[in-house]
C-alpha cells in the first residue's frame, strides 16, 4: 500500500436487531472482525510498523497471543520487511499456519505470552530488529484512535456507552485517547475481562499494577499477566467500568453471536459481547452505574483468528455447554 496509507480498513458499524432486543436499547457493532489480519490490532500495530519502517527497521519481531502477531506478519509482508513471531507453546496450529502463510518465521517458546515476550526482547537486540509491542506503546494506542474517529463520522452524536475487551489494555488506551480527541470523554466505557485474565480489574482493586500468577481463562488472547500502566491511568481521566465475566459467559456469547449475526469471533471478543448477552449491561443500569435509558451502546467486536467451528465445539464441551 502507498506510503502514508494505513493498513486497516474503515469497518462497518452494524445496528444489531438481535443484540438490541437483548439489551433493550440500540446496539451498534463496530465490526473489527472483518479487518485485514482478523482483528482491530491492525490499527495500532499497522501504525507502529509503518513508523518503524520509516525509521529504517530491517526486521520486525512480535511476541503475541496471536492477533498482534498476525497483524505484525501482515504489515511486514505489505512493507516488504522480514518478520519473526514468538508465540507461547500452546498457540493454535491454525494461527501458526496463518503466520507462516503471511511469510513470517514462527518460534514457539514459553507457557504464556510473558515468557514469549522475553525471547522477543532478546531477538530485538539484533541490529535493525524492532520488537512490536502487542499492546503497551503510545504508537499502538495512536493507531487505535482511528476506530473512534470512524465512530464519530458514523454516529455524529455520542453513544450512551462503549463496550470493549481488555487484555493488556492497548485497545482501552487507544479508544480512551480517541474519545478525548473527538470530545466524547464523558462516554462511559465498559471494560470487560474474563475471570483468569483479569489483570486490569485486579489492578483497579489493588490501586496499582498487579501481575496475575498465571492465566487460567480460555480467552488466551486476553492473556497478559500485567495490564499496561497507561490503561490503569485512564481510570483517572475517563469513566471506565471494569467488569469480569467467566469463560462460560464469554464462550456462550460467541455461540449466540454466531447464531444471531452469522459471524464467528474468539472468546476474547465474546467477553465484550457477554456484557450484552449475560445481562451485565442491564445489571449496571439497575445498579445506577449506567444511565437507566441509554440512547445507544457501541460494542467493539474485536475479532480474533484463533477460532473455528471445531474449536468452538471443543470449548463448549470443555465448559460443559453442549
Ligand atoms: C496477550 O495477547 C494480547 C493481544 N490480544 C489482545 C486482544 C484483545 C485485547 O486487546 P488489548 O487490551 O491487549 O489491547 C481483545 N480482543 C482480541 C481478539 C485480542 O487479540 C495479542 O494478540 O497479542
Short mmCIF file of C-alpha atoms and ligand atoms in Angstrom, two decimals:
data_model
loop_
_atom_site.label_atom_id
_atom_site.label_comp_id
_atom_site.label_asym_id
_atom_site.label_seq_id
_atom_site.Cartn_x
_atom_site.Cartn_y
_atom_site.Cartn_z
CA UNK A 1 0.00 0.00 0.00
CA UNK A 2 1.17 3.53 -0.67
CA UNK A 3 3.43 5.21 1.92
CA UNK A 4 1.37 7.06 4.49
CA UNK A 5 -1.71 4.99 3.61
CA UNK A 6 -2.83 2.88 6.58
CA UNK A 7 -3.25 -0.91 6.55
CA UNK A 8 -6.60 -1.02 8.36
CA UNK A 9 -9.95 -0.59 6.62
CA UNK A 10 -12.92 1.52 7.73
CA UNK A 11 -15.10 -1.19 9.29
CA UNK A 12 -18.91 -1.44 9.30
CA UNK A 13 -20.87 -0.06 12.26
CA UNK A 14 -23.74 -2.55 12.18
CA UNK A 15 -27.01 -1.88 14.01
CA UNK A 16 -27.82 -5.29 15.51
CA UNK A 17 -31.53 -6.04 15.81
CA UNK A 18 -30.81 -9.22 17.82
CA UNK A 19 -28.49 -7.63 20.37
CA UNK A 20 -30.73 -4.55 20.60
CA UNK A 21 -33.59 -6.88 21.62
CA UNK A 22 -31.41 -8.43 24.35
CA UNK A 23 -30.06 -5.07 25.59
CA UNK A 24 -33.36 -3.16 25.42
CA UNK A 25 -31.58 -0.32 23.60
CA UNK A 26 -29.97 0.18 20.19
CA UNK A 27 -26.74 -1.82 19.97
CA UNK A 28 -24.21 -0.91 17.29
CA UNK A 29 -21.44 -3.39 16.44
CA UNK A 30 -18.06 -2.00 15.34
CA UNK A 31 -17.00 -4.96 13.23
CA UNK A 32 -13.23 -5.13 13.69
CA UNK A 33 -13.51 -8.86 12.98
CA UNK A 34 -13.52 -8.03 9.25
CA UNK A 35 -10.25 -6.09 9.39
CA UNK A 36 -7.29 -7.41 7.37
CA UNK A 37 -5.35 -9.72 9.76
CA UNK A 38 -8.61 -10.58 11.54
CA UNK A 39 -8.83 -8.11 14.41
CA UNK A 40 -8.68 -4.44 15.49
CA UNK A 41 -4.93 -4.97 16.14
CA UNK A 42 -4.09 -3.91 12.58
CA UNK A 43 -4.90 -0.30 13.51
CA UNK A 44 -2.30 0.14 16.24
CA UNK A 45 0.21 -2.45 15.04
CA UNK A 46 -0.05 -1.12 11.47
CA UNK A 47 0.72 2.42 12.62
CA UNK A 48 3.65 1.23 14.76
CA UNK A 49 5.16 -0.87 11.94
CA UNK A 50 4.84 1.95 9.39
CA UNK A 51 6.59 4.36 11.75
CA UNK A 52 9.39 1.81 12.33
CA UNK A 53 9.75 1.21 8.58
CA UNK A 54 10.12 4.96 8.06
CA UNK A 55 13.00 4.81 10.56
CA UNK A 56 14.72 2.08 8.54
CA UNK A 57 13.77 -1.00 10.57
CA UNK A 58 15.17 -4.20 8.96
CA UNK A 59 13.29 -6.96 10.81
CA UNK A 60 10.08 -6.97 12.85
CA UNK A 61 9.64 -9.33 15.83
CA UNK A 62 6.48 -9.74 17.91
CA UNK A 63 5.52 -11.90 20.88
CA UNK A 64 1.79 -12.27 20.61
CA UNK A 65 -1.05 -14.36 21.95
CA UNK A 66 -1.95 -14.49 18.31
CA UNK A 67 -3.68 -11.47 16.86
CA UNK A 68 -0.94 -8.87 17.31
CA UNK A 69 1.39 -11.44 15.76
CA UNK A 70 -0.89 -11.94 12.74
CA UNK A 71 -1.16 -8.15 12.36
CA UNK A 72 2.64 -7.79 12.54
CA UNK A 73 3.18 -10.54 9.96
CA UNK A 74 0.61 -8.93 7.64
CA UNK A 75 2.22 -5.47 7.95
CA UNK A 76 5.72 -6.91 7.45
CA UNK A 77 4.58 -8.58 4.20
CA UNK A 78 2.99 -5.32 2.99
CA UNK A 79 6.12 -3.36 3.95
CA UNK A 80 8.50 -5.96 2.43
CA UNK A 81 10.29 -6.43 5.79
CA UNK A 82 11.03 -9.91 7.29
CA UNK A 83 9.12 -10.82 10.49
CA UNK A 84 9.69 -13.28 13.35
CA UNK A 85 6.70 -14.06 15.59
CA UNK A 86 7.40 -15.59 19.03
CA UNK A 87 4.40 -17.42 20.49
CA UNK A 88 3.61 -19.36 23.67
CA UNK A 89 3.84 -23.15 23.13
CA UNK A 90 0.04 -23.74 23.36
CA UNK A 91 -0.79 -21.41 20.43
CA UNK A 92 -3.26 -22.98 17.99
CA UNK A 93 -1.76 -24.64 14.91
CA UNK A 94 -4.23 -22.60 12.87
CA UNK A 95 -2.55 -19.35 13.93
CA UNK A 96 0.95 -20.80 13.36
CA UNK A 97 -0.05 -21.85 9.83
CA UNK A 98 -1.58 -18.41 9.19
CA UNK A 99 1.60 -16.65 10.33
CA UNK A 100 3.76 -18.85 8.13
CA UNK A 101 1.28 -18.16 5.32
CA UNK A 102 1.96 -14.44 5.75
CA UNK A 103 5.66 -15.27 5.28
CA UNK A 104 6.74 -14.86 8.91
CA UNK A 105 9.19 -17.11 10.79
CA UNK A 106 7.44 -18.58 13.90
CA UNK A 107 9.22 -19.51 17.15
CA UNK A 108 7.25 -21.29 19.92
CA UNK A 109 8.61 -20.75 23.44
CA UNK A 110 7.30 -20.39 27.00
CA UNK A 111 3.98 -21.29 28.57
CA UNK A 112 2.36 -17.82 28.32
CA UNK A 113 2.77 -14.56 26.46
CA UNK A 114 5.07 -13.03 29.12
CA UNK A 115 7.68 -15.75 28.53
CA UNK A 116 7.43 -15.49 24.72
CA UNK A 117 7.87 -11.76 25.17
CA UNK A 118 11.23 -12.24 26.94
CA UNK A 119 12.52 -14.16 23.92
CA UNK A 120 11.23 -11.45 21.53
CA UNK A 121 13.04 -8.80 23.55
CA UNK A 122 16.26 -10.86 23.24
CA UNK A 123 15.89 -11.12 19.44
CA UNK A 124 15.13 -7.39 19.19
CA UNK A 125 18.65 -6.62 20.44
CA UNK A 126 19.94 -7.56 16.95
CA UNK A 127 20.89 -4.62 14.74
CA UNK A 128 17.90 -3.18 12.84
CA UNK A 129 15.43 -5.53 14.59
CA UNK A 130 12.39 -3.96 16.28
CA UNK A 131 10.11 -5.63 18.84
CA UNK A 132 6.46 -4.87 18.08
CA UNK A 133 4.62 -4.39 21.40
CA UNK A 134 1.19 -6.12 21.27
CA UNK A 135 -0.49 -3.52 23.50
CA UNK A 136 1.88 -1.34 25.54
CA UNK A 137 3.14 1.50 23.34
CA UNK A 138 1.94 5.07 22.51
CA UNK A 139 2.20 4.41 18.75
CA UNK A 140 -0.10 1.38 19.11
CA UNK A 141 -2.63 3.45 21.09
CA UNK A 142 -2.32 6.26 18.48
CA UNK A 143 -3.17 3.81 15.71
CA UNK A 144 -6.25 2.56 17.57
CA UNK A 145 -7.63 6.14 17.73
CA UNK A 146 -8.77 5.68 14.10
CA UNK A 147 -11.56 3.41 15.40
CA UNK A 148 -13.14 6.25 17.40
CA UNK A 149 -12.77 8.73 14.51
CA UNK A 150 -14.86 6.28 12.47
CA UNK A 151 -17.49 6.06 15.23
CA UNK A 152 -17.71 9.87 15.30
CA UNK A 153 -18.06 10.02 11.50
CA UNK A 154 -20.76 7.30 11.51
CA UNK A 155 -22.78 8.35 14.57
CA UNK A 156 -22.22 12.11 14.81
CA UNK A 157 -23.61 12.18 18.36
CA UNK A 158 -22.03 10.18 21.21
CA UNK A 159 -23.32 6.70 22.13
CA UNK A 160 -24.70 6.10 25.65
CA UNK A 161 -21.86 3.67 26.40
CA UNK A 162 -18.99 1.85 24.70
CA UNK A 163 -18.15 -1.81 25.44
CA UNK A 164 -14.72 -3.36 24.76
CA UNK A 165 -12.50 -6.22 25.90
CA UNK A 166 -9.27 -5.76 27.83
CA UNK A 167 -6.18 -7.97 27.54
CA UNK A 168 -3.05 -5.83 28.00
CA UNK A 169 -5.09 -2.61 27.83
CA UNK A 170 -3.91 -1.28 24.44
CA UNK A 171 -7.39 -1.12 22.94
CA UNK A 172 -8.67 0.65 26.06
CA UNK A 173 -5.81 3.17 25.99
CA UNK A 174 -6.33 3.88 22.28
CA UNK A 175 -10.12 4.17 22.50
CA UNK A 176 -9.80 6.49 25.53
CA UNK A 177 -7.40 8.73 23.58
CA UNK A 178 -9.87 8.68 20.68
CA UNK A 179 -12.79 9.69 22.91
CA UNK A 180 -10.76 12.65 24.20
CA UNK A 181 -9.86 13.66 20.63
CA UNK A 182 -13.47 13.70 19.37
CA UNK A 183 -14.86 15.32 22.53
CA UNK A 184 -16.61 12.20 23.83
CA UNK A 185 -14.50 11.77 27.01
CA UNK A 186 -17.71 11.62 29.09
CA UNK A 187 -18.93 8.45 27.32
CA UNK A 188 -18.69 5.57 29.82
CA UNK A 189 -16.51 2.61 28.76
CA UNK A 190 -17.48 -0.86 29.99
CA UNK A 191 -14.09 -2.63 30.02
CA UNK A 192 -14.62 -6.41 30.14
CA UNK A 193 -12.16 -9.18 31.03
CA UNK A 194 -12.61 -12.88 31.60
CA UNK A 195 -12.02 -14.36 35.04
CA UNK A 196 -8.47 -15.74 34.95
CA UNK A 197 -7.24 -12.97 32.63
CA UNK A 198 -8.49 -10.10 34.77
CA UNK A 199 -5.22 -8.16 35.24
CA UNK A 200 -6.93 -4.78 34.72
CA UNK A 201 -9.68 -5.43 37.27
CA UNK A 202 -7.09 -6.74 39.75
CA UNK A 203 -5.01 -3.57 39.26
CA UNK A 204 -8.02 -1.31 39.88
CA UNK A 205 -8.92 -3.25 43.04
CA UNK A 206 -5.30 -3.06 44.30
CA UNK A 207 -4.85 0.60 43.24
CA UNK A 208 -1.62 -0.39 41.45
CA UNK A 209 -0.37 -2.74 38.71
CA UNK A 210 -0.84 -6.39 39.66
CA UNK A 211 0.76 -9.40 37.95
CA UNK A 212 -1.55 -12.42 37.81
CA UNK A 213 0.25 -15.64 38.88
CA UNK A 214 -0.97 -17.36 35.69
CA UNK A 215 -3.66 -17.14 33.00
CA UNK A 216 -6.47 -19.61 33.65
CA UNK A 217 -9.10 -18.26 31.21
CA UNK A 218 -9.75 -19.95 27.85
CA UNK A 219 -9.58 -16.44 26.33
CA UNK A 220 -5.83 -16.79 25.75
CA UNK A 221 -5.74 -13.58 23.70
CA UNK A 222 -6.63 -11.62 26.79
CA UNK A 223 -3.75 -13.38 28.49
CA UNK A 224 -1.31 -10.67 29.52
CA UNK A 225 -0.46 -11.14 33.22
CA UNK A 226 0.02 -7.38 33.83
CA UNK A 227 -2.02 -4.60 32.27
CA UNK A 228 -0.30 -1.59 30.62
CA UNK A 229 0.15 1.20 33.20
CA UNK A 230 -1.45 3.63 30.74
CA UNK A 231 -4.70 1.60 30.96
CA UNK A 232 -4.75 1.97 34.74
CA UNK A 233 -4.04 5.71 34.37
CA UNK A 234 -7.06 6.03 32.05
CA UNK A 235 -9.35 5.24 35.01
CA UNK A 236 -8.39 8.66 36.44
CA UNK A 237 -9.36 10.53 33.25
CA UNK A 238 -12.34 8.60 31.86
CA UNK A 239 -15.47 6.89 33.17
CA UNK A 240 -14.32 3.27 32.97
CA UNK A 241 -16.40 0.46 34.45
CA UNK A 242 -14.15 -2.58 34.86
CA UNK A 243 -16.20 -5.81 34.71
CA UNK A 244 -15.27 -9.51 34.72
CA UNK A 245 -17.25 -12.28 33.05
CA UNK A 246 -16.47 -16.00 33.28
CA UNK A 247 -15.40 -18.30 30.45
CA UNK A 248 -18.86 -19.88 30.17
CA UNK A 249 -20.42 -16.43 29.60
CA UNK A 250 -17.72 -15.49 27.07
CA UNK A 251 -18.00 -18.73 25.06
CA UNK A 252 -21.79 -18.68 25.30
CA UNK A 253 -21.68 -15.15 23.83
CA UNK A 254 -19.50 -16.38 20.95
CA UNK A 255 -22.09 -19.06 20.15
CA UNK A 256 -25.09 -16.72 20.43
CA UNK A 257 -23.33 -14.08 18.31
CA UNK A 258 -22.64 -16.71 15.63
CA UNK A 259 -26.33 -17.66 15.62
CA UNK A 260 -27.56 -14.04 15.80
CA UNK A 261 -25.20 -12.33 13.34
CA UNK A 262 -23.55 -15.24 11.48
CA UNK A 263 -20.02 -14.13 12.46
CA UNK A 264 -17.55 -16.28 14.45
CA UNK A 265 -15.21 -14.50 16.89
CA UNK A 266 -12.73 -15.53 19.61
CA UNK A 267 -13.65 -15.91 23.32
CA UNK A 268 -11.62 -12.69 23.88
CA UNK A 269 -14.27 -10.91 21.79
CA UNK A 270 -17.01 -12.99 23.44
CA UNK A 271 -16.04 -11.26 26.69
CA UNK A 272 -17.24 -7.90 25.29
CA UNK A 273 -20.37 -9.46 23.73
CA UNK A 274 -21.11 -11.15 27.08
CA UNK A 275 -21.72 -7.67 28.53
CA UNK A 276 -24.94 -7.75 26.48
CA UNK A 277 -25.78 -11.46 26.41
CA UNK A 278 -25.09 -12.14 30.11
CA UNK A 279 -27.33 -9.26 31.23
CA UNK A 280 -24.31 -7.39 32.70
CA UNK A 281 -25.31 -4.12 30.99
CA UNK A 282 -28.81 -4.35 32.44
CA UNK A 283 -27.37 -5.01 35.91
CA UNK A 284 -25.10 -1.94 35.63
CA UNK A 285 -28.18 0.13 34.70
CA UNK A 286 -30.21 -1.34 37.59
CA UNK A 287 -27.33 -0.52 39.98
CA UNK A 288 -27.29 3.07 38.70
CA UNK A 289 -23.72 2.68 37.39
CA UNK A 290 -25.04 3.30 33.85
CA UNK A 291 -27.97 5.50 32.85
CA UNK A 292 -31.25 3.55 33.05
CA UNK A 293 -32.06 4.53 29.47
CA UNK A 294 -29.07 4.66 27.14
CA UNK A 295 -29.50 6.30 23.72
CA UNK A 296 -27.36 3.51 22.24
CA UNK A 297 -24.49 1.16 23.05
CA UNK A 298 -21.47 0.52 20.80
CA UNK A 299 -19.81 -2.88 21.23
CA UNK A 300 -16.33 -3.22 19.72
CA UNK A 301 -16.35 -6.64 18.06
CA UNK A 302 -12.57 -7.07 18.28
CA UNK A 303 -12.49 -10.28 16.22
CA UNK A 304 -9.60 -12.74 16.59
CA UNK A 305 -8.09 -15.50 14.45
CA UNK A 306 -7.77 -18.38 16.93
CA UNK A 307 -11.27 -19.80 16.44
CA UNK A 308 -13.10 -22.10 14.04
CA UNK A 309 -16.23 -24.28 14.34
CA UNK A 310 -14.23 -27.24 15.71
CA UNK A 311 -12.50 -25.05 18.35
CA UNK A 312 -15.86 -23.57 19.38
CA UNK A 313 -17.38 -27.02 19.83
CA UNK A 314 -14.32 -28.14 21.81
CA UNK A 315 -14.60 -25.07 24.07
CA UNK A 316 -18.31 -25.67 24.62
CA UNK A 317 -17.64 -29.32 25.50
CA UNK A 318 -14.77 -28.33 27.81
CA UNK A 319 -17.06 -25.85 29.58
CA UNK A 320 -19.96 -28.29 29.69
CA UNK A 321 -22.15 -26.22 27.38
CA UNK A 322 -23.15 -28.87 24.81
C1 LIG B 1 -1.86 -11.39 25.11
O1 LIG B 1 -2.41 -11.09 23.84
C2 LIG B 1 -2.59 -9.71 23.62
C3 LIG B 1 -3.12 -9.44 22.23
N1 LIG B 1 -4.53 -9.77 22.09
C4 LIG B 1 -5.37 -8.78 22.58
C5 LIG B 1 -6.81 -8.86 22.18
C6 LIG B 1 -7.76 -8.07 22.86
C7 LIG B 1 -7.37 -7.15 23.99
O2 LIG B 1 -6.60 -6.10 23.47
P1 LIG B 1 -5.51 -5.37 24.40
O3 LIG B 1 -6.25 -4.99 25.65
O4 LIG B 1 -4.42 -6.38 24.66
O5 LIG B 1 -5.07 -4.21 23.59
C8 LIG B 1 -9.10 -8.13 22.51
N2 LIG B 1 -9.52 -8.94 21.52
C9 LIG B 1 -8.65 -9.72 20.82
C10 LIG B 1 -9.21 -10.58 19.73
C11 LIG B 1 -7.26 -9.69 21.13
O6 LIG B 1 -6.40 -10.46 20.43
C12 LIG B 1 -2.31 -10.17 21.17
O7 LIG B 1 -2.93 -10.64 20.19
O8 LIG B 1 -1.10 -10.20 21.31
#
